[in-house]
Amino acid sequence: MLKLNLKEGGQLMHVYKVGGAVRDALLGLDVADVDHVVTGEDEQSMLASGFEKVGRDFPVFLHPKTREEYALARTERKKGHGYTGFECFFSKDVTLEEDLKRRDLTVNAMAEDEEGHIIDPYGGREDLEKRVLRHVSSAFTEDPLRVLRVARFAAKLYHLGFKIAPETLSLMRDMAESGELLALTPERVWNELYKALLTRNPEIFIEVLRDCGALKSVLPEVDALYGVPGPKRWHPEIDSGVHTCLTLARVSCESEDPMVRFAMLCHDLGKGLTPVSVWPHHPLHHELGVKPLRTLCRRIKVPVHYERFAYKVVRYHSAMHHVYRGGAEGIVSLLDSLDAWRQGDLIKPWVLCCKCDFLGRLGFSNRPFPRADYFLGAFALCRSVKAERFVEQGARGKEIGQMMHQKRVELVSEYLKELPRSELDDSANEMPPADLTNWRPFGCEF
């Protein structure tokens, strides 16, 4: 317990570190935020000690000196529908054990006192050692947001070997079937998805939600990809939902940017709308994907710049796989469509998404994809073309843009002559179907 001598007469306030700070410290992970719980106090005594109240739904206070957050120990009782249907109780008599019992997972229901002793009434430390994510009590089912939280923790701790306890996964399935996840606000859904995109394995978040039946309520546009086949020649993994997770896993190895990872998650949404009559091919999925992308982004209130970049990936990622077909004119026109001259900093991450779309297929992960670097080389040449040169030559208005475009085409045309002939052949992307023996998609062990 952390002793704070803030009260008149020298009384000590009982404060504990709780939750993720304790869990991550025991796992040897970096501790980003520290949560504190206070016992034996109430709102009046906290205010009298100089704390500032900031919590709206329940009393949270800022320390008068450090400005860290401190919450009163509390208990909860379900009284309505959804994650907001709770009545919280605060009293000086609420114990630390009672406060910890209302938490989601045993590994999040530990506390630490001032001497560094771990208070663990629900077996969290043992579950850490066993690498198990297990619910604390049956009260777990009262908050539908916990389905998303557990999926996020599974993604966060997947590289350490953590798995969801079967009984917890069973509860998650029951909660998904109940329809309560539909009561989650857009802000809560986006917040959990955003945090999942920051983890080492965000694909596990998607796989867990799919496994427990929650994906169709939370991200129906992504769920619609499962069961949609791709041509075995190009997609030995067959299933478009599996391909999406493979690409998300791949891009996460190369970029920590959640905006890039979100775009990769959405890149093939159009395949969920492809008419069954043309399966397993998806000739217009880059166009069909725009509508579900916008629907998803509006529904869960995705930041505008995330949506705009994801649009570039959804709409134009297929062009990379046939980028030489249109010659130099086609490459410059593609860069025009990507708004490369005003948003040049987004071209490299766009190319990365195209690369990971290619590599995120069963048996493709170690294949070369040199066109990523070649395309960036062409872009660098085009970017060197400046308007000032043509203005000095007397060009005005639209003529400037036309002359710049023509110069870019000339530069790229010469550049393409230097590329290996094998690179200019789209068949270089082909490979025989991979051996599927003993292969399982991500997350199936959950």
XYZ file of C-alpha atoms in Angstrom:
446
model
C 0.000 0.000 0.000
C 1.208 3.460 -0.885
C 0.987 5.747 2.124
C 0.051 9.322 1.348
C 0.304 11.689 4.288
C -2.138 14.252 2.944
C -4.782 14.490 5.631
C -4.996 16.681 8.665
C -3.529 15.077 11.729
C -1.120 12.980 9.677
C -3.581 10.240 8.778
C -2.437 7.917 6.005
C -4.424 7.285 2.867
C -4.433 3.653 1.660
C -3.470 3.515 -2.022
C -2.630 0.545 -4.245
C -1.325 0.094 -7.745
C -3.783 -2.077 -9.645
C -4.578 -3.647 -12.974
C -2.402 -3.459 -16.052
C 0.531 -1.773 -14.323
C 0.891 -4.756 -11.996
C 0.335 -7.289 -14.775
C 2.838 -5.779 -17.195
C 5.494 -5.287 -14.512
C 5.275 -8.978 -13.598
C 5.598 -9.880 -17.276
C 8.607 -7.630 -17.731
C 6.772 -5.366 -20.164
C 6.951 -1.583 -20.285
C 4.382 0.012 -17.996
C 2.707 2.920 -19.754
C -0.029 3.954 -17.325
C -0.372 3.360 -13.614
C -3.833 3.074 -12.067
C -4.370 3.625 -8.366
C -7.222 2.528 -6.112
C -7.922 4.158 -2.765
C -9.642 2.324 0.084
C -11.092 3.638 3.311
C -11.985 7.007 1.794
C -14.945 8.735 0.211
C -15.459 11.720 -2.061
C -15.540 14.235 0.780
C -12.335 13.013 2.375
C -10.528 12.966 -0.979
C -11.531 16.539 -1.712
C -10.530 17.570 1.801
C -7.079 16.099 1.145
C -6.575 18.331 -1.867
C -7.522 15.933 -4.653
C -9.425 17.260 -7.674
C -12.457 15.288 -8.867
C -12.482 14.601 -12.619
C -14.505 11.409 -13.051
C -17.979 11.779 -14.521
C -19.365 8.231 -14.319
C -17.601 7.413 -11.056
C -15.280 9.333 -8.734
C -11.760 9.666 -10.111
C -9.402 12.189 -8.574
C -6.180 13.898 -9.601
C -3.343 13.922 -7.096
C -2.672 17.527 -5.989
C 1.046 17.237 -6.793
C 1.693 14.465 -9.333
C -1.639 14.852 -11.187
C -1.902 11.064 -11.409
C -5.371 9.517 -11.287
C -6.775 7.849 -8.179
C -10.109 6.028 -8.079
C -12.155 5.117 -5.048
C -12.643 1.408 -4.484
C -16.094 0.483 -5.712
C -18.528 -2.299 -6.404
C -21.002 -2.521 -9.286
C -24.450 -3.935 -9.899
C -26.009 -4.579 -13.280
C -29.281 -2.715 -13.674
C -29.802 -2.257 -17.417
C -28.799 -3.163 -20.966
C -25.313 -2.780 -22.410
C -22.056 -1.714 -20.831
C -23.538 1.499 -19.377
C -26.250 -0.287 -17.415
C -24.405 -0.332 -14.103
C -24.949 1.172 -10.699
C -21.724 1.857 -8.821
C -21.369 1.888 -5.050
C -18.681 3.811 -3.189
C -18.086 3.546 0.503
C -15.235 3.645 2.983
C -16.179 0.050 3.705
C -15.524 -1.253 0.170
C -12.477 -3.493 0.380
C -9.673 -3.880 -2.119
C -10.746 -7.494 -2.759
C -14.279 -6.347 -3.578
C -12.939 -3.775 -6.011
C -10.678 -6.321 -7.715
C -13.523 -8.813 -8.068
C -15.427 -6.536 -10.456
C -12.519 -6.573 -12.948
C -12.535 -8.581 -16.157
C -9.576 -10.979 -16.042
C -7.633 -12.510 -13.180
C -4.377 -11.135 -14.608
C -5.920 -7.660 -14.326
C -7.238 -8.233 -10.799
C -4.006 -7.915 -8.859
C -2.758 -5.066 -6.698
C 0.606 -3.997 -5.294
C 1.263 -2.387 -1.933
C 4.051 0.026 -1.020
C 6.498 -2.738 -0.176
C 5.960 -4.310 -3.597
C 3.880 -7.188 -2.227
C 1.369 -8.560 -4.701
C -2.213 -8.875 -3.499
C -3.796 -11.575 -5.623
C -7.130 -12.899 -4.321
C -8.260 -14.442 -7.630
C -5.236 -16.351 -8.914
C -3.960 -13.813 -11.417
C -0.292 -14.555 -10.826
C -0.799 -18.267 -11.436
C -2.664 -17.476 -14.660
C 0.217 -15.241 -15.716
C 2.585 -18.159 -15.259
C 0.235 -20.496 -17.144
C -0.278 -17.861 -19.865
C -4.061 -17.977 -19.482
C -6.623 -15.193 -19.866
C -9.437 -16.145 -17.494
C -12.453 -14.191 -16.233
C -12.598 -13.310 -12.544
C -16.246 -14.126 -11.881
C -19.615 -14.650 -13.528
C -20.040 -10.860 -13.419
C -17.841 -10.870 -16.529
C -20.970 -11.344 -18.649
C -22.531 -8.116 -17.414
C -20.302 -5.890 -19.560
C -20.267 -6.600 -23.340
C -17.219 -4.383 -23.796
C -15.213 -7.107 -22.085
C -15.501 -9.291 -25.176
C -13.485 -6.714 -27.093
C -11.097 -6.164 -24.198
C -10.272 -9.849 -23.914
C -9.708 -10.036 -27.674
C -7.358 -7.066 -27.354
C -5.435 -8.636 -24.483
C -5.157 -11.817 -26.544
C -3.565 -9.716 -29.300
C -1.317 -7.846 -26.875
C -0.015 -10.977 -25.155
C -0.110 -13.460 -28.027
C 3.658 -13.303 -28.562
C 4.124 -14.424 -24.950
C 2.013 -17.524 -25.513
C -1.226 -16.420 -23.841
C -4.472 -18.210 -24.677
C -8.047 -17.587 -23.622
C -9.410 -20.071 -21.095
C -12.084 -22.281 -22.696
C -14.655 -21.318 -20.076
C -14.005 -17.620 -20.719
C -14.302 -18.071 -24.473
C -17.586 -19.882 -23.872
C -18.902 -16.887 -21.941
C -17.775 -14.587 -24.739
C -19.762 -16.647 -27.226
C -22.837 -16.450 -25.034
C -22.440 -12.685 -24.803
C -22.073 -12.354 -28.570
C -25.210 -14.417 -29.132
C -27.173 -12.310 -26.637
C -27.006 -9.248 -28.900
C -25.648 -7.009 -26.137
C -22.606 -6.077 -28.219
C -24.939 -4.047 -30.420
C -25.355 -1.681 -27.473
C -21.678 -0.664 -27.579
C -21.178 2.937 -28.631
C -19.114 3.708 -31.746
C -16.497 5.440 -29.618
C -15.979 2.332 -27.457
C -15.669 0.035 -30.465
C -13.172 2.307 -32.215
C -11.176 2.756 -29.014
C -10.754 -1.001 -28.600
C -9.955 -1.505 -32.287
C -7.421 1.324 -32.157
C -5.718 -0.178 -29.104
C -5.703 -3.581 -30.787
C -4.026 -2.061 -33.851
C -1.224 -0.899 -31.558
C -0.467 -4.428 -30.351
C 2.158 -6.708 -31.817
C -0.464 -9.071 -33.264
C -3.626 -7.132 -34.182
C -4.756 -10.002 -36.415
C -5.420 -12.020 -33.258
C -7.993 -9.424 -32.178
C -9.923 -10.112 -35.382
C -9.552 -13.886 -35.116
C -10.767 -13.985 -31.508
C -13.813 -11.865 -32.313
C -14.545 -14.132 -35.237
C -14.118 -17.267 -33.116
C -16.537 -16.113 -30.432
C -19.110 -14.808 -32.927
C -18.633 -11.135 -32.046
C -17.057 -9.963 -35.316
C -20.401 -9.918 -37.140
C -21.748 -7.443 -34.576
C -18.654 -5.280 -34.210
C -17.112 -5.292 -37.714
C -19.656 -6.941 -40.033
C -17.813 -5.696 -43.131
C -14.745 -7.701 -42.099
C -16.810 -10.680 -40.981
C -18.383 -10.813 -44.450
C -14.988 -11.783 -45.912
C -14.952 -15.140 -44.165
C -16.160 -17.952 -46.374
C -15.513 -15.915 -49.514
C -12.993 -17.827 -51.655
C -10.138 -16.458 -53.691
C -8.551 -18.264 -56.662
C -6.249 -20.984 -55.328
C -3.533 -19.992 -57.795
C -3.167 -16.596 -56.150
C -4.592 -17.376 -52.708
C -3.599 -20.842 -51.494
C -5.216 -19.955 -48.153
C -8.502 -19.651 -50.142
C -10.540 -17.755 -47.535
C -10.578 -13.961 -47.937
C -10.956 -13.416 -44.192
C -7.853 -15.504 -43.546
C -5.995 -13.563 -46.237
C -6.958 -10.309 -44.521
C -5.455 -11.503 -41.240
C -2.316 -12.736 -43.005
C -1.827 -9.314 -44.577
C -2.538 -7.557 -41.278
C 0.037 -9.761 -39.557
C 2.570 -9.032 -42.269
C 2.135 -5.275 -42.333
C 2.336 -5.217 -38.527
C 5.823 -6.726 -38.789
C 6.902 -3.819 -40.968
C 4.994 -0.840 -39.583
C 3.773 0.175 -36.149
C 1.516 2.870 -37.629
C -2.101 2.045 -36.673
C -3.356 3.990 -39.706
C -1.432 1.686 -42.032
C -2.640 -1.378 -40.148
C -6.254 -0.193 -40.326
C -5.972 0.275 -44.089
C -4.604 -3.252 -44.433
C -7.535 -4.601 -42.413
C -9.915 -2.927 -44.858
C -8.077 -3.433 -48.151
C -10.244 -6.300 -49.439
C -13.654 -5.316 -48.044
C -15.049 -5.304 -51.584
C -14.663 -9.078 -51.820
C -17.525 -9.395 -49.364
C -19.769 -7.841 -52.032
C -18.562 -9.777 -55.056
C -21.466 -11.647 -56.707
C -21.265 -15.367 -55.947
C -21.625 -16.051 -59.660
C -18.076 -14.815 -60.333
C -16.369 -16.505 -57.350
C -13.537 -17.206 -56.734
C -12.548 -14.156 -58.809
C -13.084 -10.566 -57.648
C -12.452 -8.324 -60.660
C -14.098 -5.189 -59.226
C -13.426 -5.607 -55.510
C -11.279 -2.466 -55.470
C -14.345 -0.465 -56.505
C -16.884 -2.405 -54.446
C -14.759 -1.931 -51.321
C -15.305 1.817 -51.153
C -18.886 1.588 -49.877
C -18.291 -0.852 -46.981
C -15.193 1.123 -46.012
C -17.231 4.308 -45.688
C -20.024 2.488 -43.858
C -17.573 1.023 -41.347
C -15.770 4.331 -40.802
C -18.984 6.303 -40.311
C -20.486 3.728 -37.962
C -17.594 3.509 -35.483
C -16.372 7.074 -36.105
C -12.944 6.288 -37.502
C -10.739 9.403 -37.760
C -11.004 11.090 -41.163
C -7.316 10.739 -42.034
C -7.512 6.988 -41.355
C -10.454 6.705 -43.726
C -8.774 8.763 -46.439
C -5.630 6.663 -46.418
C -7.632 3.433 -46.268
C -9.552 4.636 -49.329
C -6.299 4.904 -51.290
C -5.397 1.356 -50.312
C -8.853 -0.104 -50.977
C -9.341 1.649 -54.297
C -5.865 1.333 -55.804
C -3.992 -1.589 -54.203
C -4.837 -3.926 -57.089
C -3.142 -1.556 -59.535
C 0.256 -2.367 -58.037
C -0.002 -5.977 -59.141
C -0.368 -4.899 -62.792
C 1.459 -1.603 -62.548
C 3.459 -1.991 -65.768
C 0.515 -2.739 -68.037
C -0.160 0.913 -68.688
C 3.494 1.766 -69.171
C 4.914 5.076 -68.010
C 1.615 6.880 -68.625
C -0.189 4.396 -66.410
C 2.293 4.807 -63.557
C 2.120 8.608 -63.627
C -1.680 8.508 -63.831
C -1.774 6.167 -60.826
C 0.368 8.621 -58.883
C -2.051 11.363 -59.931
C -4.951 9.306 -58.547
C -3.058 8.803 -55.277
C -2.652 12.588 -54.945
C 1.075 11.946 -54.781
C 2.124 15.524 -55.503
C 0.296 16.932 -52.469
C 0.472 13.897 -50.163
C 3.773 12.365 -51.109
C 4.420 11.163 -47.565
C 1.599 8.630 -47.993
C 3.060 6.928 -51.058
C 5.584 4.825 -49.160
C 2.987 3.446 -46.694
C 0.612 2.827 -49.630
C 3.319 0.831 -51.387
C 3.941 -1.075 -48.158
C 0.272 -2.093 -48.020
C 0.463 -3.302 -51.625
C 3.575 -5.278 -50.802
C 1.955 -6.884 -47.758
C -1.144 -7.715 -49.799
C 1.166 -9.749 -52.044
C 3.205 -11.336 -49.244
C 0.218 -11.975 -46.967
C -0.728 -15.191 -48.684
C 0.028 -18.757 -47.718
C 3.428 -19.666 -49.111
C 4.199 -16.148 -50.393
C 5.809 -14.630 -47.290
C 9.408 -15.136 -48.423
C 8.922 -14.196 -52.069
C 10.653 -11.105 -53.451
C 8.526 -8.107 -54.367
C 11.012 -5.772 -56.069
C 8.338 -3.657 -57.733
C 7.784 -1.917 -54.398
C 11.249 -0.355 -54.623
C 10.991 0.162 -58.378
C 7.708 2.022 -57.962
C 9.196 4.234 -55.266
C 12.105 4.908 -57.600
C 9.707 6.044 -60.315
C 7.913 8.236 -57.805
C 11.183 9.854 -56.726
C 11.919 10.760 -60.345
C 8.435 12.207 -60.837
C 8.702 14.184 -57.643
C 11.815 15.897 -58.923
C 9.741 17.658 -61.591
C 9.039 21.218 -60.397
C 6.582 23.766 -61.743
C 9.088 26.630 -61.618
C 10.974 25.290 -64.628
C 7.933 25.484 -66.847
C 6.794 28.826 -65.490
C 10.202 30.221 -66.456
C 9.596 28.858 -69.967
C 6.400 30.910 -70.162
C 3.801 28.218 -69.349
C 0.605 29.385 -67.640
C -2.466 27.825 -66.006
C -3.361 24.275 -67.009
C -0.438 24.203 -69.402
C 1.935 23.976 -66.439
C 0.309 20.819 -65.155
C 0.216 19.274 -68.628
C 3.903 19.914 -69.159
C 4.795 18.540 -65.753
C 2.780 15.407 -66.479
C 4.510 14.905 -69.815
C 7.942 15.346 -68.253
C 7.118 12.775 -65.607
C 6.000 10.309 -68.249
C 9.265 10.846 -70.141
C 11.346 10.236 -67.010
C 9.442 7.095 -66.081
C 9.609 5.804 -69.647
C 13.407 5.987 -69.563
C 13.437 4.491 -66.065
C 11.418 1.456 -67.156
C 14.008 0.670 -69.820
C 16.512 0.023 -67.048
C 14.374 -2.514 -65.180
C 14.935 -6.269 -65.569
C 12.667 -7.738 -68.233
C 11.453 -10.326 -65.718
C 10.115 -7.525 -63.513
C 8.009 -6.125 -66.325
C 6.274 -9.498 -66.744
C 3.221 -9.776 -64.480
C 3.607 -13.550 -64.467
C 6.507 -12.975 -62.084
C 3.850 -12.795 -59.371
C 2.710 -16.343 -60.003
C 3.575 -19.443 -58.007
C 2.168 -22.970 -57.701
C -0.433 -23.654 -54.996
C 1.171 -24.243 -51.619
C 0.913 -27.421 -49.586
C -1.907 -26.898 -47.063
C -1.035 -29.960 -44.974
C -1.210 -29.255 -41.237
C -1.831 -25.552 -41.822
C -4.233 -23.616 -39.615
C -5.264 -19.942 -39.796
C -4.287 -17.415 -37.159
C -6.041 -17.603 -33.851
C -7.554 -21.052 -34.258
C -6.027 -22.222 -30.991
C -8.374 -19.858 -29.182
